[in-house]
Tab-separated table of C-alpha atoms in Angstrom:
chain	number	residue	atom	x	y	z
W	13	UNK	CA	-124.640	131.546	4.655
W	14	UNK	CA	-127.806	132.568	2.527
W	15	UNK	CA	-128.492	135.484	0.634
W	16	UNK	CA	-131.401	137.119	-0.993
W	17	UNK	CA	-130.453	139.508	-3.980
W	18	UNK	CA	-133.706	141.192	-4.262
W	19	UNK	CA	-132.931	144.313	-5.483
W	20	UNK	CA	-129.730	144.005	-7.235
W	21	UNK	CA	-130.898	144.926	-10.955
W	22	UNK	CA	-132.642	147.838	-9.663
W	23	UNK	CA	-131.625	149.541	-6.338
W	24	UNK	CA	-133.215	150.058	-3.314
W	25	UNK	CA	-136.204	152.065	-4.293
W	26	UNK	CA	-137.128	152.889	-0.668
W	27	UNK	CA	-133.904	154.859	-0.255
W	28	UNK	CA	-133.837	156.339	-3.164
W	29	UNK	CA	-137.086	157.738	-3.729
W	30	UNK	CA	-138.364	155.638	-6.772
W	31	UNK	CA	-141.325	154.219	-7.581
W	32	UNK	CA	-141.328	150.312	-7.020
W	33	UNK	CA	-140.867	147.857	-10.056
W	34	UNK	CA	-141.438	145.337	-10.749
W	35	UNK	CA	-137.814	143.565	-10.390
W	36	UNK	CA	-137.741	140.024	-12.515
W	37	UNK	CA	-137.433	136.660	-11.134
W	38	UNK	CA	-135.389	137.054	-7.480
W	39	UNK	CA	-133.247	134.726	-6.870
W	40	UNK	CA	-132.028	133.142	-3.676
W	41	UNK	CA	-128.869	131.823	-3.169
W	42	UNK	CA	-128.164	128.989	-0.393
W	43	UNK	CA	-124.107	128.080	0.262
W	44	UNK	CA	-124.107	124.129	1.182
W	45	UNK	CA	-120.184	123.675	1.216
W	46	UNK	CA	-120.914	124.063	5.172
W	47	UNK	CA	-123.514	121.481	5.261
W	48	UNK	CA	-121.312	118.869	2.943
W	49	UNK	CA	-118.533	119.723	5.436
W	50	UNK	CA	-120.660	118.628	8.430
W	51	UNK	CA	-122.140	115.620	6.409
W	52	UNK	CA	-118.777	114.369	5.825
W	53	UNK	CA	-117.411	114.920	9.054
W	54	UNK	CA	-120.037	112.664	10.329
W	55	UNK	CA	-119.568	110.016	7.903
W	56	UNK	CA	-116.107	110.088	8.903
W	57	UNK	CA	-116.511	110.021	12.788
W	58	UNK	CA	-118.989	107.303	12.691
W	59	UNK	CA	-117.032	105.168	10.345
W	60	UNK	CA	-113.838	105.289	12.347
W	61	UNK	CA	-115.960	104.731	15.231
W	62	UNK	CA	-117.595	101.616	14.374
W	63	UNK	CA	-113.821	100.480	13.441
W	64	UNK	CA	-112.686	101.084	16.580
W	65	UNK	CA	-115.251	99.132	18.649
W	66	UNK	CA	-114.147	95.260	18.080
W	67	UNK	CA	-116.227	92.345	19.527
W	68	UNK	CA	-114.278	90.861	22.733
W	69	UNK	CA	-115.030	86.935	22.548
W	70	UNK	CA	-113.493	84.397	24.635
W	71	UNK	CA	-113.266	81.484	23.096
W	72	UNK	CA	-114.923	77.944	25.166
W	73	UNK	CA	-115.328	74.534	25.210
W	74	UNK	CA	-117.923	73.455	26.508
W	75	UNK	CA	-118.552	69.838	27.993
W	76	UNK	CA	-119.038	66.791	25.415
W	77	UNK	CA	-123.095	64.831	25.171
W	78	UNK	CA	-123.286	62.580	26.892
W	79	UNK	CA	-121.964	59.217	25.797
W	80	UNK	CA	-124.874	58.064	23.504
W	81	UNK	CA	-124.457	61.628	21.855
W	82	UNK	CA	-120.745	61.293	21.720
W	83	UNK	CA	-119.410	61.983	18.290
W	84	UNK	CA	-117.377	58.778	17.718
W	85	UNK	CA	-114.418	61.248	16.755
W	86	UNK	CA	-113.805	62.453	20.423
W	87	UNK	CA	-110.334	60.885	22.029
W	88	UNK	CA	-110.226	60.788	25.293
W	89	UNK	CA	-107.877	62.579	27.601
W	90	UNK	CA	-104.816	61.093	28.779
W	91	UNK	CA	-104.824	60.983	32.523
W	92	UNK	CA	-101.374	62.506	32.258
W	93	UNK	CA	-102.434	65.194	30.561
W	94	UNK	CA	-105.624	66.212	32.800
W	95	UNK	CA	-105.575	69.004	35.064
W	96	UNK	CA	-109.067	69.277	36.816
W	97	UNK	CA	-110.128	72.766	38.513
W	98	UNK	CA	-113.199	72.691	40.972
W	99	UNK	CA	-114.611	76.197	42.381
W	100	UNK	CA	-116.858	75.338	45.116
W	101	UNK	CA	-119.715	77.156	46.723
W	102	UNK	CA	-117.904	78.033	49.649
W	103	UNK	CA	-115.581	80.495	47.581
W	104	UNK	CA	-112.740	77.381	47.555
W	105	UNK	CA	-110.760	76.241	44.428
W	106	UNK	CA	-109.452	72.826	44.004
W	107	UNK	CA	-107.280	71.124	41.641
W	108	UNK	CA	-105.595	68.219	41.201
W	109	UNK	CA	-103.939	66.254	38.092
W	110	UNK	CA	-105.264	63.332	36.510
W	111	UNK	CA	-108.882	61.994	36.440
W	112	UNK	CA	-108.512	60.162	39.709
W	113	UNK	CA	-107.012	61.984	41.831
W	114	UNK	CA	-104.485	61.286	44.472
W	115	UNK	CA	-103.686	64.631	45.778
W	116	UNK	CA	-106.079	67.557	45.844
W	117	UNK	CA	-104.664	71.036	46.609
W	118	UNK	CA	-106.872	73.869	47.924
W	119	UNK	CA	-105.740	76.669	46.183
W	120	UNK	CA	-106.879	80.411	45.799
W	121	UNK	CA	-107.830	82.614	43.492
W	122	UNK	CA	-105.316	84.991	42.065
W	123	UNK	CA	-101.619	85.687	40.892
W	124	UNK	CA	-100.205	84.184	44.342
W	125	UNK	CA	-103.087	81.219	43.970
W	126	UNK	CA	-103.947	79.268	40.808
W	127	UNK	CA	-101.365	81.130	38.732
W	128	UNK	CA	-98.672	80.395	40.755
W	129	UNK	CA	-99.748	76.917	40.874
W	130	UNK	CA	-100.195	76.506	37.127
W	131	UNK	CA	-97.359	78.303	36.201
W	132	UNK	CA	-95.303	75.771	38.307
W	133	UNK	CA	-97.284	72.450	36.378
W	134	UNK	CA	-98.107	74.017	33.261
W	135	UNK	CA	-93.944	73.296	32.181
W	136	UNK	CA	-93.695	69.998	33.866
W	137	UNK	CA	-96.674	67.975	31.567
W	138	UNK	CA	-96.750	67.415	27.909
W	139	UNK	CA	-99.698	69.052	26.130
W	140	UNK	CA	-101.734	69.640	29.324
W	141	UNK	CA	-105.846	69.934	29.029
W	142	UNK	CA	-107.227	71.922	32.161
W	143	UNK	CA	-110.780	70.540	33.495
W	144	UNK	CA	-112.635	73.710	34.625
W	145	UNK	CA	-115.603	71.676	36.615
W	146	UNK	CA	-117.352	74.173	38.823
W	147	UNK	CA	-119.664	73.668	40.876
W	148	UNK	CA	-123.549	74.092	40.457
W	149	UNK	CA	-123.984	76.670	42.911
W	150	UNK	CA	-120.531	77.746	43.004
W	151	UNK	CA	-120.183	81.832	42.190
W	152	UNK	CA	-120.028	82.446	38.578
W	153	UNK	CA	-117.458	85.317	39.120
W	154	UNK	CA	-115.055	82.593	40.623
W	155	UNK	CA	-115.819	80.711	36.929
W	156	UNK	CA	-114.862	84.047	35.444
W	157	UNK	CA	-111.855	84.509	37.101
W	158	UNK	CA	-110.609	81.105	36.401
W	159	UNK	CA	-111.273	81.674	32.540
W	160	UNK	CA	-109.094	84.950	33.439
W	161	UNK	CA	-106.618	83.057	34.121
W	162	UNK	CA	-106.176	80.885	31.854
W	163	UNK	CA	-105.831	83.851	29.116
W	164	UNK	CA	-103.572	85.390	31.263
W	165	UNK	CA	-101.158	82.370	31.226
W	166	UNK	CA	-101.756	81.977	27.328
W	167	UNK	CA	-103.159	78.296	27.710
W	168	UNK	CA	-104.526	77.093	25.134
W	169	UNK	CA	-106.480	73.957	25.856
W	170	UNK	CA	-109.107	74.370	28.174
W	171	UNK	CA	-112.658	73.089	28.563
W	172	UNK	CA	-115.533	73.433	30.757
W	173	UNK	CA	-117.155	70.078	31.906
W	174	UNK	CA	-119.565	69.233	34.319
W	175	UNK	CA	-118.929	68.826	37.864
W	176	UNK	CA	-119.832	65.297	38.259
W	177	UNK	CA	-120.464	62.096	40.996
W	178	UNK	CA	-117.139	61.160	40.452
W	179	UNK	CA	-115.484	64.752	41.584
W	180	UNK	CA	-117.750	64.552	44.530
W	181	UNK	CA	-115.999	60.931	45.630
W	182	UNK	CA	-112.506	62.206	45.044
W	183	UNK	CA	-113.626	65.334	46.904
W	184	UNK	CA	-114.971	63.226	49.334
W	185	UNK	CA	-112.039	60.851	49.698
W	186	UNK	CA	-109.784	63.752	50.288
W	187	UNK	CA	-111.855	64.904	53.694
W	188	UNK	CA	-112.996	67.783	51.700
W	189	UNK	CA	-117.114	68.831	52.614
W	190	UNK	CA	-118.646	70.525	49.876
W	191	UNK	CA	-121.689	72.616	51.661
W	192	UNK	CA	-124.774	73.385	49.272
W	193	UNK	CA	-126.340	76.741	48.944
């Protein structure tokens, strides 16, 4: 890699039996093609590296102020349109359509659950807007998995809103007991 021509002008002296002189400037020779290689070769790696590793981002919306701090260019949902999800504490998912709610369905979690349910309404309303309202001290994983599936299904309007009074009277109204932690 390096080399040291010290005695190139004059020949070994030691082996050949001369007296020693003084040999002019030495020079040393160092080979860095091997360290540009490397140098590039990491420039390279890390580069294609860093292109490779993409932020993953999911996309929210979260709930609106409060009225008083209400943009005035907010519409409000058509009831038709409104599907409301509510994970409870108790590891139960609810949903019904509208804002008031005649029906609520317990469903699961899952392909055979909430996707199958979806999947059935999803076709049947016109622009649909899903309500994800969960709980205070309902399990954030069950949030997660919700948001899962709503990717999975490709839907594109979804928000997260607080789960408020009025859930908790058409909860209450359907027999359904929510249990606090």
């Amino acid at each position: 890699m390096s080399e040291m021509d010290q005695f190139e002008e004059f020949g070994n002296p030691i082996k050949e039996g001369r007296k020693i002189q003084k040999a002019g400037r030495q020079t040393v020779f160092t080979d860095m093609n091997a360290m540009v290689d490397l140098a590039f070769l990491l420039l390279t790696f890390f580069m294609l590296t860093t292109t490779m590793v993409k932020p993953k981002i999911m996309e929210v919306v979260m709930p609106v102020p409060k009225e008083e701090d209400r943009p005035a260019d907010v519409q409000p949902i058509r009831e038709s349109r409104a599907i409301s999800i509510l994970p409870l504490p108790d590891g139960k998912l609810y949903l019904y359509q509208g804002l008031s709610a005649e029906t609520v369905a317990e469903v699961p979690y899952g392909e055979e659950g909430i996707r199958q349910k979806l999947q059935n309404l999803l076709p049947t309303i016109d622009e649909p807007v899903i309500l994800i309202k969960p709980h205070p001290d309902s399990n954030f994983r069950n949030l997660v998995d919700i948001l899962d599936e709503m990717n999975i299904l490709g839907v594109s309007r979804y928000a997260l809103d607080d789960f408020s009074e009025k859930d908790r009277e058409i909860l209450a109204e359907a027999g359904i007991e929510i249990t606090e932690n």
